[in-house]
mmCIF file of C-alpha atoms and ligand atoms in Angstrom:
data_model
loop_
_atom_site.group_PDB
_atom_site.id
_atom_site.type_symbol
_atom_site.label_atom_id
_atom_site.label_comp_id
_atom_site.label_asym_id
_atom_site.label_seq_id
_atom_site.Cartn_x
_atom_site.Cartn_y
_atom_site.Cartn_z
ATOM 1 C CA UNK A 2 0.000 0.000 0.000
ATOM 2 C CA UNK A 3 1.411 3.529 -1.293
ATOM 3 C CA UNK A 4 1.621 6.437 2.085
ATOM 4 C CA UNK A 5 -1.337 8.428 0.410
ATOM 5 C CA UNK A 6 -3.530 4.828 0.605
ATOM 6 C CA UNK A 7 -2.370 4.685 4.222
ATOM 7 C CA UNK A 8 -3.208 8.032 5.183
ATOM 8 C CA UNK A 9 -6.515 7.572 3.760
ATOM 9 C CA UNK A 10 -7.255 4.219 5.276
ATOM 10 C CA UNK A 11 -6.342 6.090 8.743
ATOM 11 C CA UNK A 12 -9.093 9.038 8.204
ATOM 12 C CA UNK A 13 -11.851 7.298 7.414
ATOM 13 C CA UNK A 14 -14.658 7.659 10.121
ATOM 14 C CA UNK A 15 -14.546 6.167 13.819
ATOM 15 C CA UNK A 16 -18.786 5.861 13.477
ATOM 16 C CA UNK A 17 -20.974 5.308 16.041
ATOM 17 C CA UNK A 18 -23.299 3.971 13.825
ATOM 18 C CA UNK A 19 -22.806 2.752 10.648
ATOM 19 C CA UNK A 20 -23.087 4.989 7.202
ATOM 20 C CA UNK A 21 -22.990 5.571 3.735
ATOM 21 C CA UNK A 22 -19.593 5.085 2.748
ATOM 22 C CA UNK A 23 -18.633 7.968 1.206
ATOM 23 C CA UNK A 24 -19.481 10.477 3.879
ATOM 24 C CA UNK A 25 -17.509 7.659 6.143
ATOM 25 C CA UNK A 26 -14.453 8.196 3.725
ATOM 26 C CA UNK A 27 -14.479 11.468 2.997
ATOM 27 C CA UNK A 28 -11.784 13.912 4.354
ATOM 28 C CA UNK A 29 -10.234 16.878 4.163
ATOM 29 C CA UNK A 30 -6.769 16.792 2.820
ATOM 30 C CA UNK A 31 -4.090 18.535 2.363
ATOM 31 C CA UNK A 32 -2.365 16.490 0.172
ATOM 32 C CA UNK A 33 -3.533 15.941 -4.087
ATOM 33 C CA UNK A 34 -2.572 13.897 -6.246
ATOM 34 C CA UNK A 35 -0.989 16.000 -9.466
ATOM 35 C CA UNK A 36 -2.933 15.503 -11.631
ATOM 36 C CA UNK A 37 -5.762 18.008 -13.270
ATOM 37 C CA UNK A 38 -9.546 17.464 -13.257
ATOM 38 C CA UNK A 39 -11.087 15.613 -15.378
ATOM 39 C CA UNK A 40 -13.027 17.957 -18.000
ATOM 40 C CA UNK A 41 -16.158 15.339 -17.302
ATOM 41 C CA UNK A 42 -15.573 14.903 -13.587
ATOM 42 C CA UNK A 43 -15.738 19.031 -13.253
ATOM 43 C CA UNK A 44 -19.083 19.137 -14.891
ATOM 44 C CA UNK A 45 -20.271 16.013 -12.901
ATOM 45 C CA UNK A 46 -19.298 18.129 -9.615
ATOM 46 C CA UNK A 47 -21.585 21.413 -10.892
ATOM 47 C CA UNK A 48 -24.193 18.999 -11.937
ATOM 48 C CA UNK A 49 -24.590 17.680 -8.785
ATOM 49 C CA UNK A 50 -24.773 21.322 -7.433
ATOM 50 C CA UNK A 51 -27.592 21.500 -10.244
ATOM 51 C CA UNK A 52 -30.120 19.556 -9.083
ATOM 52 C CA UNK A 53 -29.919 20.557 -4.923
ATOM 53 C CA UNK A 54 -32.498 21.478 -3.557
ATOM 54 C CA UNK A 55 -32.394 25.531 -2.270
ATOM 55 C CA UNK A 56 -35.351 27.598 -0.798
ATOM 56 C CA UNK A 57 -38.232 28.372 -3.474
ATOM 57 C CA UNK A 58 -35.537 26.865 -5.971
ATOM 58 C CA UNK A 59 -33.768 30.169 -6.170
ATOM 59 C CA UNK A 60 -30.562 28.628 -6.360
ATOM 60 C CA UNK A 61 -28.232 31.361 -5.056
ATOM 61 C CA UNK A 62 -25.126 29.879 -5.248
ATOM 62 C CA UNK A 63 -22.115 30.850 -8.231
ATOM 63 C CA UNK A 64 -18.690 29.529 -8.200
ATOM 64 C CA UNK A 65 -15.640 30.853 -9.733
ATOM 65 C CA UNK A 66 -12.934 28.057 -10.471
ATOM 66 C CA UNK A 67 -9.264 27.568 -11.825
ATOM 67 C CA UNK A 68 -7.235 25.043 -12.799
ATOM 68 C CA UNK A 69 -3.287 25.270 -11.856
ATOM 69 C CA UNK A 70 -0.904 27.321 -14.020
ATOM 70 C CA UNK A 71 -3.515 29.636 -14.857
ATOM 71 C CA UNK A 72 -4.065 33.487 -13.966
ATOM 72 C CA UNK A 73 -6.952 32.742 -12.327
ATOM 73 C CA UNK A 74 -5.676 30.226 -9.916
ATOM 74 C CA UNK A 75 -2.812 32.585 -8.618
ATOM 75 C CA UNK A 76 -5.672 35.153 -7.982
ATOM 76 C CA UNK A 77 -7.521 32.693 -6.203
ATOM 77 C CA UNK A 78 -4.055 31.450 -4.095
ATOM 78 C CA UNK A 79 -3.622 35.582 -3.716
ATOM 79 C CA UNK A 80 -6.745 35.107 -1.782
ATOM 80 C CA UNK A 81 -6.308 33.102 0.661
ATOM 81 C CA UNK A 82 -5.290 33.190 4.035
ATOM 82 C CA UNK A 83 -1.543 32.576 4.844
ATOM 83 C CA UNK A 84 -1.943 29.039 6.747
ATOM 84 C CA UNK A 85 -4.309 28.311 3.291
ATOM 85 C CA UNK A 86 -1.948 29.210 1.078
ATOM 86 C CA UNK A 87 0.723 26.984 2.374
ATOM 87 C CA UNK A 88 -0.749 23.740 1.595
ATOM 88 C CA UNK A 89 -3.768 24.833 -0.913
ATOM 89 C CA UNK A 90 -1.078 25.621 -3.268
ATOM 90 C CA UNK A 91 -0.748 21.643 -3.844
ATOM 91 C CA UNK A 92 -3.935 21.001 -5.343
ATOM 92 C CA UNK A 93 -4.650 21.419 -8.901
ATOM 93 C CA UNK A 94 -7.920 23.229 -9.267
ATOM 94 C CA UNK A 95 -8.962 26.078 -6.524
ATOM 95 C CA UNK A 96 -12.736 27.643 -6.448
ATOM 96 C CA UNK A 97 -14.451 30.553 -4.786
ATOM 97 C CA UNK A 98 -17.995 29.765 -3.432
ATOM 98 C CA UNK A 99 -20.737 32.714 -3.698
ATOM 99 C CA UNK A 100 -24.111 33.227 -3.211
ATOM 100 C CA UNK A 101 -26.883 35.785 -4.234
ATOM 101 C CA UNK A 102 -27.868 37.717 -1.303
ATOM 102 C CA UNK A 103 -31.714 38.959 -2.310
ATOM 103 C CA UNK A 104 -34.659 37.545 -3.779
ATOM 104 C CA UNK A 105 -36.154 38.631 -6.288
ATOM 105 C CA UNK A 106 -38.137 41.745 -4.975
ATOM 106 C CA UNK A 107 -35.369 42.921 -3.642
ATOM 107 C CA UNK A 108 -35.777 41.508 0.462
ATOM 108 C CA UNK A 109 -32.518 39.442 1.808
ATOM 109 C CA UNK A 110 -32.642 35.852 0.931
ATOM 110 C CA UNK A 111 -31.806 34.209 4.779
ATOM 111 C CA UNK A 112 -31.490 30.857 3.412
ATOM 112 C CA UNK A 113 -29.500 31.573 0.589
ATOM 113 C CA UNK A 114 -26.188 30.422 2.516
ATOM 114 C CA UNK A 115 -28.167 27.927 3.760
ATOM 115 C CA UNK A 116 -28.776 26.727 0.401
ATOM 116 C CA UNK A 117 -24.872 27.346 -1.033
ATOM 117 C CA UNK A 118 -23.829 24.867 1.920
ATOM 118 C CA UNK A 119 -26.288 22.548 0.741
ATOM 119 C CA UNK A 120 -25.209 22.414 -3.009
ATOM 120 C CA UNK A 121 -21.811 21.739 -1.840
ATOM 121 C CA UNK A 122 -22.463 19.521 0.296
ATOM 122 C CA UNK A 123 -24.215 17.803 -2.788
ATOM 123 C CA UNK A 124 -20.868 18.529 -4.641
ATOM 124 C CA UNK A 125 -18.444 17.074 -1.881
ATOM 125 C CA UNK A 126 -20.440 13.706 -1.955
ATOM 126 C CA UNK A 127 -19.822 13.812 -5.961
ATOM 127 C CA UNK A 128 -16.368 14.446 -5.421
ATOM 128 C CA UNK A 129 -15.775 11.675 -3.047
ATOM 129 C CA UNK A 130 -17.654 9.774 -6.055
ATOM 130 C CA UNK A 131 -15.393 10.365 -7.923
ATOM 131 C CA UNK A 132 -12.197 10.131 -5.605
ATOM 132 C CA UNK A 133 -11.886 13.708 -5.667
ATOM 133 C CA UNK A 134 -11.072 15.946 -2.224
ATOM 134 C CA UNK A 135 -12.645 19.229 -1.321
ATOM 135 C CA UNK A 136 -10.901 21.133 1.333
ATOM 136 C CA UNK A 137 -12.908 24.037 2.165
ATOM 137 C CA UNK A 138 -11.966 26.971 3.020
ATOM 138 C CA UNK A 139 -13.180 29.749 5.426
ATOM 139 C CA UNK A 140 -9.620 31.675 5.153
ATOM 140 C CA UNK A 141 -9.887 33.726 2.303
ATOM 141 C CA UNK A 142 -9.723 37.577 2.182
ATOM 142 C CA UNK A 143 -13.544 37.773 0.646
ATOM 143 C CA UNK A 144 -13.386 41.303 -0.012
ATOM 144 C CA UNK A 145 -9.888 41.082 -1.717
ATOM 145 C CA UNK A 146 -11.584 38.524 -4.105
ATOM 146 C CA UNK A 147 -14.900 40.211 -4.623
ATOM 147 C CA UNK A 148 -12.011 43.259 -5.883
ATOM 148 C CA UNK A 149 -10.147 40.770 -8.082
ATOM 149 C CA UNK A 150 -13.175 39.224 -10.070
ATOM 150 C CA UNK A 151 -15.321 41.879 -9.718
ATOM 151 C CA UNK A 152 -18.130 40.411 -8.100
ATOM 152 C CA UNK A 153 -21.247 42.449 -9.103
ATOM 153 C CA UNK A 154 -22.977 43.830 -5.875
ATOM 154 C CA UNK A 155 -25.899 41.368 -4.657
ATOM 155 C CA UNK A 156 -23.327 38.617 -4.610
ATOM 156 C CA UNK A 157 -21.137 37.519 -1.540
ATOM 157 C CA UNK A 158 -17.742 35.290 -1.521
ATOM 158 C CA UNK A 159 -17.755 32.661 0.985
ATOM 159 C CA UNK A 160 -15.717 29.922 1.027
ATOM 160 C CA UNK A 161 -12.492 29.226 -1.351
ATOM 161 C CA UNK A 162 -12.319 25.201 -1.677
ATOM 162 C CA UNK A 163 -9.104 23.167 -2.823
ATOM 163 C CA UNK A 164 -10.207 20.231 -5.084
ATOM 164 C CA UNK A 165 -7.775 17.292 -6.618
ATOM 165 C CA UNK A 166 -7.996 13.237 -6.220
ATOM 166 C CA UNK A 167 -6.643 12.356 -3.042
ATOM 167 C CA UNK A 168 -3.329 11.233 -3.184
ATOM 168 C CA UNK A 169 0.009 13.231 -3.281
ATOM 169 C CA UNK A 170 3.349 12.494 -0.762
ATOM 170 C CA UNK A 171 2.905 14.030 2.995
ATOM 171 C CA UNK A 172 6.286 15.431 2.836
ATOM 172 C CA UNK A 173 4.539 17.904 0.474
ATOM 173 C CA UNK A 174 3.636 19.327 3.660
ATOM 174 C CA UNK A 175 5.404 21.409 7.089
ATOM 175 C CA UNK A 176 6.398 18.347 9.940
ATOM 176 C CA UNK A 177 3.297 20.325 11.907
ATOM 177 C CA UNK A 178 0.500 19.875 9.223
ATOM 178 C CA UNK A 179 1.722 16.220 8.914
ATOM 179 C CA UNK A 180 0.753 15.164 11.705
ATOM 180 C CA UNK A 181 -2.299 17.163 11.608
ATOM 181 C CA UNK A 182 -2.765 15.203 8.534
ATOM 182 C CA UNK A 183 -2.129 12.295 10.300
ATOM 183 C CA UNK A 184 -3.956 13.551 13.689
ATOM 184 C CA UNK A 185 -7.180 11.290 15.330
ATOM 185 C CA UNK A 186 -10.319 13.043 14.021
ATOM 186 C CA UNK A 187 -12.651 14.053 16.272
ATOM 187 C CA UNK A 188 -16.626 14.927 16.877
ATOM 188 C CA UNK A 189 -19.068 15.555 19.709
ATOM 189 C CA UNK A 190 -21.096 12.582 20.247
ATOM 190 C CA UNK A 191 -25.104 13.213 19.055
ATOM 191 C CA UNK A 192 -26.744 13.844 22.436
ATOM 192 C CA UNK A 193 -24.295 17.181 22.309
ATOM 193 C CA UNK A 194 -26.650 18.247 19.227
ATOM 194 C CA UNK A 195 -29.555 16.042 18.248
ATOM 195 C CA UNK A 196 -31.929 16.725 20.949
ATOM 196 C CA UNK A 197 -35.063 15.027 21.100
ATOM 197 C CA UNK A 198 -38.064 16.826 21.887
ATOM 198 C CA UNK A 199 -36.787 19.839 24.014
ATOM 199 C CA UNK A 200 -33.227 22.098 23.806
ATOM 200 C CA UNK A 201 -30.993 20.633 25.858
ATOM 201 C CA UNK A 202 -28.195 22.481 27.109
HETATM 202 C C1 LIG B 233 -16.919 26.298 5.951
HETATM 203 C C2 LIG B 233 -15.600 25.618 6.272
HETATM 204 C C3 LIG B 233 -14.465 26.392 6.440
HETATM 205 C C4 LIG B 233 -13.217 25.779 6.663
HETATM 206 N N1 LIG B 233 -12.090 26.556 6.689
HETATM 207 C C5 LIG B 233 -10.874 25.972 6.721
HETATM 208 C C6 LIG B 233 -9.707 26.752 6.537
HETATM 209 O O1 LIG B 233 -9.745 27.983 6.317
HETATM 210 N N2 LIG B 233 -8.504 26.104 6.582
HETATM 211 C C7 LIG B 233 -8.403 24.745 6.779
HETATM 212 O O2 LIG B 233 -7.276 24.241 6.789
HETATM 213 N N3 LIG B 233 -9.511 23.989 6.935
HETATM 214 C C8 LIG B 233 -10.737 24.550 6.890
HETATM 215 N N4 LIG B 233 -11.878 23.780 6.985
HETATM 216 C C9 LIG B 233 -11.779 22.326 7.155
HETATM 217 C C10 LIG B 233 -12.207 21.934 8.569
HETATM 218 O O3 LIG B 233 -11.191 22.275 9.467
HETATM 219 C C11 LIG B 233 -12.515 20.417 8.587
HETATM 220 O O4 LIG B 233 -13.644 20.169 7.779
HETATM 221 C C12 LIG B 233 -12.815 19.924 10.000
HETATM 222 O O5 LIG B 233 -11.665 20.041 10.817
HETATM 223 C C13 LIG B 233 -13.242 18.469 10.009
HETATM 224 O O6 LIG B 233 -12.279 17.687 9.357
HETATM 225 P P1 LIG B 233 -12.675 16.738 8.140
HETATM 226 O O7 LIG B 233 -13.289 17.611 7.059
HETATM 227 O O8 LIG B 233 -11.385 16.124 7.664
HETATM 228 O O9 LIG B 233 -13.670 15.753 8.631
HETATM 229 C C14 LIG B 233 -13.130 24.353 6.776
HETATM 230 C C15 LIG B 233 -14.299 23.595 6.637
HETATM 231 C C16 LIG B 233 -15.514 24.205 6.370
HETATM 232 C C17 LIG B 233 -16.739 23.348 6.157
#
């Protein structure tokens, strides 16, 4: 078995209960393989973002995306936070998540980041799918990238996401984010969030 294998054998989910295997396997990496997305697999991950659901079916979200070696991927890289930029640099296709703020007569649209979080999640289960890693991203200098692509107003950038097939060597990456890569995952158990009946604090 190559390292990456091993490293993704070692993430997949501790369950409780059993479930579908791809949210079980999925992860977020900071390791890709190098290789560039698939022209097919690209329009397989906006498909699935299609055909989520999103309140009245406004569907809010937009996405601007790059591929590596490309002026729009170094102004997507420019965009990102520090830590971000450090390890986001080694995947081969970087996006910017947005989503339209009003409806259509003009009131604000409070589910519409509801609804961008639920297209992507529809987008991350493609991925994994496909054996393709999103890392997203809430370290990105939004207003900086609004400036760069010139966002029209009514739209705000949320997330940048790194996307490749998982793979790629660890020693890609610092000694610390290593063995963050390598690191237990962790998560509350249910009762600290499913409550049944009545809040529970
Ligand atoms: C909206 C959002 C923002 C995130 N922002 C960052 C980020 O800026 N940098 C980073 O390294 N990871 C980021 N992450 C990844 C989380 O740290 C990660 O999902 C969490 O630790 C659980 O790990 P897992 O995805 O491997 O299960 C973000 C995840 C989400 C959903």
């Amino acid at each position: 078995m190559t390292a990456p294998e091993q490293v993704q054998l070692q993430n997949i989910a501790a369950c409780d209960y059993e479930i579908f295997a791809l949210l079980k396997q999925r992860y977020s990496p900071r390791t890709f393989k190098d290789l560039a997305l698939k022209e097919a697999h690209i329009k397989q991950l906006f498909e699935a973002v299609r055909w989520s659901a999103s309140s009245y079916n406004r569907q809010p979200w937009r996405f601007i995306y790059a591929e590596k070696n490309s002026e729009g991927y170094d102004k997507i890289l420019s965009c990102l936070s520090d830590f971000n930029k450090e390890w986001a640099k080694n995947a081969p296709f970087l996006m910017l998540t947005a989503y339209k703020k009003e409806t259509e007569d003009g009131k604000e649209n409070f589910h519409a980041l509801h609804d961008l979080g639920l297209s992507l999640g529809g987008m991350t289960m493609q991925a994994q799918y496909l054996g393709i890693a999103m890392h997203h991203m809430a370290g990105v200098d939004w207003k900086q990238a609004e400036k760069l692509f010139n966002v029209p107003e009514g739209f705000h950038i949320t997330t940048a996401i790194a996307i490749g097939y998982y793979g790629g060597e660890l020693d890609a990456l610092s000694t610390e984010l290593q063995q963050q890569e390598l690191a237990e995952r962790e998560r509350m158990p249910q009762e600290d969030f499913a409550f049944k009946a009545t809040w529970k604090s």
